[in-house]
Short mmCIF file of C-alpha atoms and ligand atoms in Angstrom, two decimals:
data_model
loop_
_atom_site.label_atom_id
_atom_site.label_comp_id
_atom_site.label_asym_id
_atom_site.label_seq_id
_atom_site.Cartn_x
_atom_site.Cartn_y
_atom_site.Cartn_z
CA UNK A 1 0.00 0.00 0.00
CA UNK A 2 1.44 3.15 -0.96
CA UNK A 3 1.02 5.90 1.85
CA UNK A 4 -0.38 9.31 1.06
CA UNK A 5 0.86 12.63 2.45
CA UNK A 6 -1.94 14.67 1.92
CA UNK A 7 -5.52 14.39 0.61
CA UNK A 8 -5.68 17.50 -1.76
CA UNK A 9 -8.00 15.25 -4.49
CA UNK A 10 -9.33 11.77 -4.58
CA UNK A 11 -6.54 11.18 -7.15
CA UNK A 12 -4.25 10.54 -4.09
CA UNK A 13 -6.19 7.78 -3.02
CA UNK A 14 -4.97 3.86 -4.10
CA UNK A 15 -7.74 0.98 -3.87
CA UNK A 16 -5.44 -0.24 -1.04
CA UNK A 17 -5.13 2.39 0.95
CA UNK A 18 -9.08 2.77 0.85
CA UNK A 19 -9.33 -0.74 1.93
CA UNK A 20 -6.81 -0.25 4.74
CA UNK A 21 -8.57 3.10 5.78
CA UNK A 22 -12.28 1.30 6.04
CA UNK A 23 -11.15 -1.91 7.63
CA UNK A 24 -9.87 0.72 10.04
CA UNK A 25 -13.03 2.56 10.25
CA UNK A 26 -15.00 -0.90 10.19
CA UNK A 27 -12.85 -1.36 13.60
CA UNK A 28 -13.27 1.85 15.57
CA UNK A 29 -17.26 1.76 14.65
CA UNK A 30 -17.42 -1.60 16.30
CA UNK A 31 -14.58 -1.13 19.32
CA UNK A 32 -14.42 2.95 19.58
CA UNK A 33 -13.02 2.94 23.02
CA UNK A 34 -10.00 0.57 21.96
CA UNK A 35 -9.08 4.17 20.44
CA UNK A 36 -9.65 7.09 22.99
CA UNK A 37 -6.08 7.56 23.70
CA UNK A 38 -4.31 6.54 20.36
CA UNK A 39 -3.48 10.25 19.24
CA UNK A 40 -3.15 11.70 22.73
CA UNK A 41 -0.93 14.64 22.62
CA UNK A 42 -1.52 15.08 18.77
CA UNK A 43 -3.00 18.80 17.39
CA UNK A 44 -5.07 18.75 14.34
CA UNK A 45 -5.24 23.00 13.17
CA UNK A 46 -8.42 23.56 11.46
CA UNK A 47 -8.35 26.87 8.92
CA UNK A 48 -11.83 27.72 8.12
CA UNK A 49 -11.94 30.60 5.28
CA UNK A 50 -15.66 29.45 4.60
CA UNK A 51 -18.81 28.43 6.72
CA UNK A 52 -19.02 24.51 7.76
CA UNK A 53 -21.24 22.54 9.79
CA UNK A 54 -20.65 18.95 9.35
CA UNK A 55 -16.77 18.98 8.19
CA UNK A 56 -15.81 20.96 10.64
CA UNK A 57 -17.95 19.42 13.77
CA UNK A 58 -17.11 16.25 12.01
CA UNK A 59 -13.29 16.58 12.66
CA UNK A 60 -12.96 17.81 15.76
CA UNK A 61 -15.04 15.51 17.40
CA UNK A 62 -12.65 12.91 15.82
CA UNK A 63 -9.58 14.42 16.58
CA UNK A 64 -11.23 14.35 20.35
CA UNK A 65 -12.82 10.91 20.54
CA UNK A 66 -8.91 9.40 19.16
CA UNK A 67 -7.71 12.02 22.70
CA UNK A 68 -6.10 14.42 20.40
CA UNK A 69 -6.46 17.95 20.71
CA UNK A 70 -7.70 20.84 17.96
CA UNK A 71 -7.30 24.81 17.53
CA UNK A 72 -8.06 26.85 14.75
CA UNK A 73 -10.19 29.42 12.91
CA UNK A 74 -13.72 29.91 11.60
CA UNK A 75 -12.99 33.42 10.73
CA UNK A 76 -10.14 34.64 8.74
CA UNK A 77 -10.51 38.22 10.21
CA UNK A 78 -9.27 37.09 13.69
CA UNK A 79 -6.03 36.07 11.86
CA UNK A 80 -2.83 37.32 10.10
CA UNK A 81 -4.46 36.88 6.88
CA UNK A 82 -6.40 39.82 7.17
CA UNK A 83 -3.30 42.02 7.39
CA UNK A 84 -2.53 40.85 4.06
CA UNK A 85 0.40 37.39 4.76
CA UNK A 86 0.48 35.18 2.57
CA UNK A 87 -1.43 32.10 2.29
CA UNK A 88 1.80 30.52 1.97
CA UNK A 89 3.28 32.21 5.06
CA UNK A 90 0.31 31.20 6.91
CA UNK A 91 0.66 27.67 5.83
CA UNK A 92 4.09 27.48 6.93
CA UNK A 93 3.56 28.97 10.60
CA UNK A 94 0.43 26.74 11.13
CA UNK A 95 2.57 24.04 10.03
CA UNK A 96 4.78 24.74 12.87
CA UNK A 97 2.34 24.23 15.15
CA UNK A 98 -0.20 21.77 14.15
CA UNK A 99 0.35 17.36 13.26
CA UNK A 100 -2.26 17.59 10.56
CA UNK A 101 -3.81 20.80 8.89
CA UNK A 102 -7.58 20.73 7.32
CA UNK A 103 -8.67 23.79 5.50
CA UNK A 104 -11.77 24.43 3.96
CA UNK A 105 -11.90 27.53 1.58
CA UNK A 106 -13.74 29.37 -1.25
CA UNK A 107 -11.28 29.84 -3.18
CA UNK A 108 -10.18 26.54 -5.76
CA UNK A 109 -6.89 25.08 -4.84
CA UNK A 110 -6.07 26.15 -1.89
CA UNK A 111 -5.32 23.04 -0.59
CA UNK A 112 -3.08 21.69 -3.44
CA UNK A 113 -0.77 24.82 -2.79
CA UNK A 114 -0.81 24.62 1.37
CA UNK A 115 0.76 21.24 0.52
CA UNK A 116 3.46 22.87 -1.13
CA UNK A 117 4.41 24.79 2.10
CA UNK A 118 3.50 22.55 4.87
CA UNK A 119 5.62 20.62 6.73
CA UNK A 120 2.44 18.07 8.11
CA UNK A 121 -0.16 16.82 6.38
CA UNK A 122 -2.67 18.32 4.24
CA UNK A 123 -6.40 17.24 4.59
CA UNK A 124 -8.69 19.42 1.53
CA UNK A 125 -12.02 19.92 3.39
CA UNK A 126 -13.55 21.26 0.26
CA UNK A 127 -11.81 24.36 -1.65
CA UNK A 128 -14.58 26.32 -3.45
CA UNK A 129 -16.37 24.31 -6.00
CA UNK A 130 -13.58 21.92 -6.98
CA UNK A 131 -13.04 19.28 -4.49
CA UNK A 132 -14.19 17.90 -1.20
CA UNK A 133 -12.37 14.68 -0.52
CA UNK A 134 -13.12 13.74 3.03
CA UNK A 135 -17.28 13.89 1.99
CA UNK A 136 -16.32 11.89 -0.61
CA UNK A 137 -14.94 9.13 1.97
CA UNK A 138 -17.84 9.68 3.89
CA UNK A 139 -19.76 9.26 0.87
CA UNK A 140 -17.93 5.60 -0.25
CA UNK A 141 -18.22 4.57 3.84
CA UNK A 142 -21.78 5.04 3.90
CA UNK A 143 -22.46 3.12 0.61
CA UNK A 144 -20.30 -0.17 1.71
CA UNK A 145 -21.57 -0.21 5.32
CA UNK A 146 -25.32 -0.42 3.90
CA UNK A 147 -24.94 -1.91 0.79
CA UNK A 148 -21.85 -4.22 1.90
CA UNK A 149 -19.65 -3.27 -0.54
CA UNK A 150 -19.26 -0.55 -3.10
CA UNK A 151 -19.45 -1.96 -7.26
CA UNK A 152 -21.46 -2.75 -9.74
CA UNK A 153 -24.06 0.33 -8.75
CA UNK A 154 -25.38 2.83 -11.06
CA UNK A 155 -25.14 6.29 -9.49
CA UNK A 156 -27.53 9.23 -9.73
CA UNK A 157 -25.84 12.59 -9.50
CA UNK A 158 -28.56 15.07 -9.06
CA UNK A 159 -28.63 18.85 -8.70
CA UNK A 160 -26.02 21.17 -9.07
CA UNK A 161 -22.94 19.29 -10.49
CA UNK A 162 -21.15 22.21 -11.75
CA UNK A 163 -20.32 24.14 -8.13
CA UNK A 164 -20.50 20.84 -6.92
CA UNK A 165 -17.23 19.91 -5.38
CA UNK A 166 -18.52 16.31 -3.53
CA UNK A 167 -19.41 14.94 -6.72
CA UNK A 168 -16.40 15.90 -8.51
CA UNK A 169 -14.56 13.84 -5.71
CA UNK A 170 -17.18 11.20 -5.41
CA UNK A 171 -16.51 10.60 -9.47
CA UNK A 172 -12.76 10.53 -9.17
CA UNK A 173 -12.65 7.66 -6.44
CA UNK A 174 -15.11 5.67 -7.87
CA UNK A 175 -12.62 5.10 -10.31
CA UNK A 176 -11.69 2.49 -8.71
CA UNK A 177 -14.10 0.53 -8.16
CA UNK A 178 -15.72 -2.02 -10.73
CA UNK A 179 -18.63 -1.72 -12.58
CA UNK A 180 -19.54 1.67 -11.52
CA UNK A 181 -21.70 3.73 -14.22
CA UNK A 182 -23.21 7.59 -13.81
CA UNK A 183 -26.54 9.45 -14.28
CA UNK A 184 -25.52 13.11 -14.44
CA UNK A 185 -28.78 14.64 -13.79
CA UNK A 186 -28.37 18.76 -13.66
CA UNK A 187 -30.02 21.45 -15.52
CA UNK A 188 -28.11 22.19 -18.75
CA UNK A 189 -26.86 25.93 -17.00
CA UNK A 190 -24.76 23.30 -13.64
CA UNK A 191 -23.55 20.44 -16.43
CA UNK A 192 -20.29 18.59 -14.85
CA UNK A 193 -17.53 20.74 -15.77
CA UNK A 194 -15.64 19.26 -18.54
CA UNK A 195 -12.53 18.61 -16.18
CA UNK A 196 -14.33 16.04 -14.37
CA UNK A 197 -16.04 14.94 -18.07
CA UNK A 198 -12.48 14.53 -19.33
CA UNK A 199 -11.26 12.68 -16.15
CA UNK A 200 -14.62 10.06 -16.57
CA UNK A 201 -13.32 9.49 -20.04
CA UNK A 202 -9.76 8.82 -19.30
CA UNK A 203 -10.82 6.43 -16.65
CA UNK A 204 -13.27 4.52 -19.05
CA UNK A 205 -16.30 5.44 -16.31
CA UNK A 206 -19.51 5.06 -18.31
CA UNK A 207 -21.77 7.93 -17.99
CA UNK A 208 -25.21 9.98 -19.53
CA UNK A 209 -26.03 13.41 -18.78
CA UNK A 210 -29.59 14.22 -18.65
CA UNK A 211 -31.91 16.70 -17.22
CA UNK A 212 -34.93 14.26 -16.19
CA UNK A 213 -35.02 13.61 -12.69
CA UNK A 214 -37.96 11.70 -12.49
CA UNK A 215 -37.01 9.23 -15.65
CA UNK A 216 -33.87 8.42 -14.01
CA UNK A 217 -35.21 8.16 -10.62
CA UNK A 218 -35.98 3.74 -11.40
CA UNK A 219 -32.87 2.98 -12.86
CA UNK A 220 -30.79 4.10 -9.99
CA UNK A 221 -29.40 1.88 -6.89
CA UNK A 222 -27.81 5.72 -5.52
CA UNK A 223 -29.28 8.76 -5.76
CA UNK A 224 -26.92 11.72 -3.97
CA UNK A 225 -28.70 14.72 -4.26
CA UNK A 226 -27.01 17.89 -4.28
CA UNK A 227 -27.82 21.67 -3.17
CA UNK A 228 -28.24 23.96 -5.64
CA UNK A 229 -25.10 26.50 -4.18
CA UNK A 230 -26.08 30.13 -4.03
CA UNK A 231 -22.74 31.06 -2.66
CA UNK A 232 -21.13 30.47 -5.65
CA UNK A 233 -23.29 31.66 -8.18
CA UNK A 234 -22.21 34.90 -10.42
CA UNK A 235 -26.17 36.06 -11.13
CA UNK A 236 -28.72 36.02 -8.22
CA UNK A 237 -31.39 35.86 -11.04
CA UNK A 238 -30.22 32.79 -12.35
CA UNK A 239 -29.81 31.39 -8.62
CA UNK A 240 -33.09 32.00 -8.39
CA UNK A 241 -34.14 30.64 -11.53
CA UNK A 242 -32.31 27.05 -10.74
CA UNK A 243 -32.97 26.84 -7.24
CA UNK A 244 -35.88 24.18 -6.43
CA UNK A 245 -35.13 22.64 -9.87
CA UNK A 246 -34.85 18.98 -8.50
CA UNK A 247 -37.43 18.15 -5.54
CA UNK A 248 -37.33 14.68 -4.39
CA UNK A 249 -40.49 13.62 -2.47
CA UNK A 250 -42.03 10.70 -1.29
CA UNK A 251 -44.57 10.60 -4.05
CA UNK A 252 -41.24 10.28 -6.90
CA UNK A 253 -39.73 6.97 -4.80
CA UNK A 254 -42.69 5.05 -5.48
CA UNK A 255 -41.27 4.35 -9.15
CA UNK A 256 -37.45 3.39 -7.33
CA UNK A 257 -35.45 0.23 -6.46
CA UNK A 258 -36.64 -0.89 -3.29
CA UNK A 259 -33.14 -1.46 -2.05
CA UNK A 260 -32.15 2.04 -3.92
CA UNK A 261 -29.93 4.27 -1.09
CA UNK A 262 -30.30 8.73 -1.17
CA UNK A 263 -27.86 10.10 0.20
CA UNK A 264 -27.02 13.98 0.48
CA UNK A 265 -23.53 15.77 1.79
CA UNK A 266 -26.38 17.86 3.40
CA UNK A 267 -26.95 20.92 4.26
CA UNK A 268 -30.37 20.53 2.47
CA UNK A 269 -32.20 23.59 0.71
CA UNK A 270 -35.27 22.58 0.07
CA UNK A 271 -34.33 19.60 -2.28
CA UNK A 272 -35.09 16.63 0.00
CA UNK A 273 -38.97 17.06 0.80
CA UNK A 274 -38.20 16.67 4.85
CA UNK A 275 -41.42 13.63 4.24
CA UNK A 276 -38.73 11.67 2.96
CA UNK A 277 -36.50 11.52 5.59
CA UNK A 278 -38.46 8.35 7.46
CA UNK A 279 -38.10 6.44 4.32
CA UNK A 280 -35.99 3.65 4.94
CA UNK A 281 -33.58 4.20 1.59
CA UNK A 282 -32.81 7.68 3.55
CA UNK A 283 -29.18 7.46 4.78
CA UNK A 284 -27.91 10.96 5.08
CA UNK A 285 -28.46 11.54 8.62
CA UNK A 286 -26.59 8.24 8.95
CA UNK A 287 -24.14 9.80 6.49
CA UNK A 288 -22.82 12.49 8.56
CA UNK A 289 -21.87 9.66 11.35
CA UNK A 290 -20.13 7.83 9.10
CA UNK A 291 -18.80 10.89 7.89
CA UNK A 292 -16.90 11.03 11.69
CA UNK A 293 -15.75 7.31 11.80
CA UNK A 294 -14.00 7.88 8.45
CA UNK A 295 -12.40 10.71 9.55
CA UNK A 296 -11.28 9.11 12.50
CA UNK A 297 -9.37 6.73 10.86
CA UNK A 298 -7.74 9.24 8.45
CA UNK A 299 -6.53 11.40 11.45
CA UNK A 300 -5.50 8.17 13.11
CA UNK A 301 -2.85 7.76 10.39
CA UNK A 302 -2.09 11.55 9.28
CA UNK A 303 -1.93 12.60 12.59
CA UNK A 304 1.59 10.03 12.81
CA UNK A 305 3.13 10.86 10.17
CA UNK A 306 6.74 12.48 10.53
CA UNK A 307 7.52 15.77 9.44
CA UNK A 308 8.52 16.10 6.04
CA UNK A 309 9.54 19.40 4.06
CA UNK A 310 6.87 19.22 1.33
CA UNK A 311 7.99 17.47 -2.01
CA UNK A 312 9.01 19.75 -4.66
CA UNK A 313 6.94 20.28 -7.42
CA UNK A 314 6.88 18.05 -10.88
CA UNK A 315 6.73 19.06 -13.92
CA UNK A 316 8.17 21.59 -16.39
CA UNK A 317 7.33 25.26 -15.03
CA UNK A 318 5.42 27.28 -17.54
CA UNK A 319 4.26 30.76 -17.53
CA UNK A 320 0.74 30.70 -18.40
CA UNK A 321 -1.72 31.78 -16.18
CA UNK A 322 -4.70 30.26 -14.63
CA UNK A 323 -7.67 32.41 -15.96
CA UNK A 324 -10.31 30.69 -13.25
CA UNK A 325 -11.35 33.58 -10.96
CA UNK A 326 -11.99 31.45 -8.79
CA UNK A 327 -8.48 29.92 -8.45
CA UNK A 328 -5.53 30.43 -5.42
CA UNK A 329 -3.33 31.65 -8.05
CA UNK A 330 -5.41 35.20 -8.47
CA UNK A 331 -4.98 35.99 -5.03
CA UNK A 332 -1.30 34.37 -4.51
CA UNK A 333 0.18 34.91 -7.40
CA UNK A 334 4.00 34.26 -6.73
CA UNK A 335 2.30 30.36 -7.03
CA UNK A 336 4.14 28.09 -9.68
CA UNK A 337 2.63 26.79 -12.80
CA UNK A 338 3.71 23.12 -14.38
CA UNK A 339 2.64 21.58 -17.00
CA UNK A 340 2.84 17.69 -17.51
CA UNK A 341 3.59 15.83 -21.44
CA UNK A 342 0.28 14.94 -22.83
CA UNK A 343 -3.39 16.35 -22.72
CA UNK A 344 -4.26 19.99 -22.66
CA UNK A 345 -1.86 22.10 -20.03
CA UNK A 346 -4.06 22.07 -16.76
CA UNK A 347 -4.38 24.47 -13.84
CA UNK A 348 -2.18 22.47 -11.59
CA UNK A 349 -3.99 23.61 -8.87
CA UNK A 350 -7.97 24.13 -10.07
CA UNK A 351 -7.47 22.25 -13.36
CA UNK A 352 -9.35 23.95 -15.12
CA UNK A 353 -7.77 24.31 -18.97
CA UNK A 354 -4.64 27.13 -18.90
C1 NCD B 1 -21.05 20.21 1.23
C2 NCD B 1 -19.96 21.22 0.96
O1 NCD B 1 -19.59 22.01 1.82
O2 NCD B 1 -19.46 21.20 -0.15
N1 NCD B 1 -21.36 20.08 2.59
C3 NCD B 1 -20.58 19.32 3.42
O3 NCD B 1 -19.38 19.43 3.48
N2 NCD B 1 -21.19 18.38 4.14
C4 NCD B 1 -22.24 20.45 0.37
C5 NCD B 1 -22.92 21.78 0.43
O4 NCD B 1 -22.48 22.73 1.06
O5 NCD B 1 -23.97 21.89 -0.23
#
């Protein structure tokens, strides 16, 4: 099994190290007090440049229940940042402190370039509407523990897939698992960006786009809904326009598997009539515990790792720049570009085409 570092993008992750990591999780949900003192005296540094419920509540009561201990932010103003350091700087110092860091931030990429200045691990706990990793391992958790195993399933994607950064990471892992196939169910306006669409092709991950919810609803054995995400919309009027696109309600699973599971990274917006929730294929509250037990194991094994001075970085430097707004690179701009052989030249941070 090949250890990761950090977990910037589901890429990292090797079918063996996911098997590792849930046999581990598998073990604390059955014998959780075999762990309360197995990262005692270890400090997981949470940055939060963005709101969180789950990911954040998520972690530290992980880092707690393994007897580690947690500081951090929820609001940038309280911190250097807002007398203009770098994000690099800042990575560095909380490095110095902290065993593991886990930032969640608007802005696309940000975790890809902590990693670059960090001397502990980096855990991506979403970075504007790229990536979200750790949901994504909550995601995969929840699917084996009630389905006993994760292949062979074809996958709903519902809502808004274009902001969406859990399914961008839910796509990339299930790369690795067999017989895996996609219905990409969005309004035309939040279509999978073609990042992740180039990405399914390379991997050979079979996949339709469509915008019928309720024809796709019976050939599904997943259905993650999404929220449609205001915060990251350019237009209000076209939030507006999208929002309440997708409803599921009890009345539209009367036509799906019986055995069919919804699950949601939650929070909701309106897009999971609430009279759903006491229908057994409902699993998101159950979702968010998972969510925990996952994370537990990750910080069980991040949390040890030795300090490292970050790897350099591969790949011929170019000077092209990223034109995402959206990107790390438009607010830290001293951040290097590479390029590998092959394919269009990516964003090596965002990915999004240079
Ligand atoms: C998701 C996120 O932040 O991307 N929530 C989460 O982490 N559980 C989804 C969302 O905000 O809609």
């Amino acid at each position: 099994m090949e250890q990761i570092r950090n977990l910037v993008g589901m890429g990292d992750m090797q079918k063996s190290w996911w098997d590792a990591l849930y046999s581990r999780c598998c073990d604390i949900i059955e014998h959780p007090d075999d762990y309360i003192d197995s990262c005692r005296g270890k400090i997981l540094a949470t940055m939060f440049f963005e709101p969180s419920t789950r990911t954040s509540f998520s972690f530290q009561s992980a880092v707690l229940r393994l007897g580690g201990s947690t500081f951090g932010f929820s609001d940038p103003l309280g911190t250097s940042v807002s007398k203009g350091e770098t994000f690099a700087d800042t990575a560095r110092i909380v490095g110095a402190y902290a065993d593991t860091i886990f930032i969640r931030s608007p802005l696309e990429g940000t975790a890809a370039a902590a990693a670059l200045y960090s001397d502990v691990p980096i855990i991506n706990a979403g970075d504007g509407g790229h990536f979200h990793p750790t949901q994504t391992l909550a995601d995969l958790t929840t699917i084996a523990q009630e389905r006993g195993g994760i292949g062979d399933i074809r996958v709903g994607l519902c809502g808004d897939l274009k902001y969406g950064r859990t399914v961008h990471s839910m796509v990339e892992a299930m790369a690795l698992f067999p017989g895996v196939s996609f219905y990409l169910i969005s309004p035309r306006e939040l279509r999978m960006p073609d990042y992740v669409l180039a990405q399914m092709r390379t991997h050979g991950q079979e996949f339709i786009e469509t915008e019928s919810f309720v024809e796709s609803i019976p050939e599904l054995d997943i259905l993650y809904m999404t929220r449609i995400q205001r915060e990251r919309f350019h237009s209000s009027a076209e939030y507006r326009r999208l929002k309440g696109v997708y409803i599921l309600t009890k009345d539209l699973l009367k036509d799906a598997k019986p055995d069919m599971l919804i699950l949601h990274p939650l929070p909701r917006y309106g897009e999971i009539d609430p009279e759903v929730d006491s229908d057994p294929r409902a699993v998101y509250f159950e979702q968010a515990r998972y969510g925990m037990f996952i994370r537990m194991a990750l910080l069980l094994e991040f949390l040890h790792l030795p300090r490292m001075a970050p790897a350099p970085l591969m790949g011929d430097s170019t000077e092209a720049k990223c034109q995402n707004p959206a990107c790390i690179t438009q607010t830290e701009p001293y951040l290097k570009q590479t390029v590998s052989p092959g394919g269009p030249a990516r964003c090596r941070y965002c990915d999004k085409e240079l």
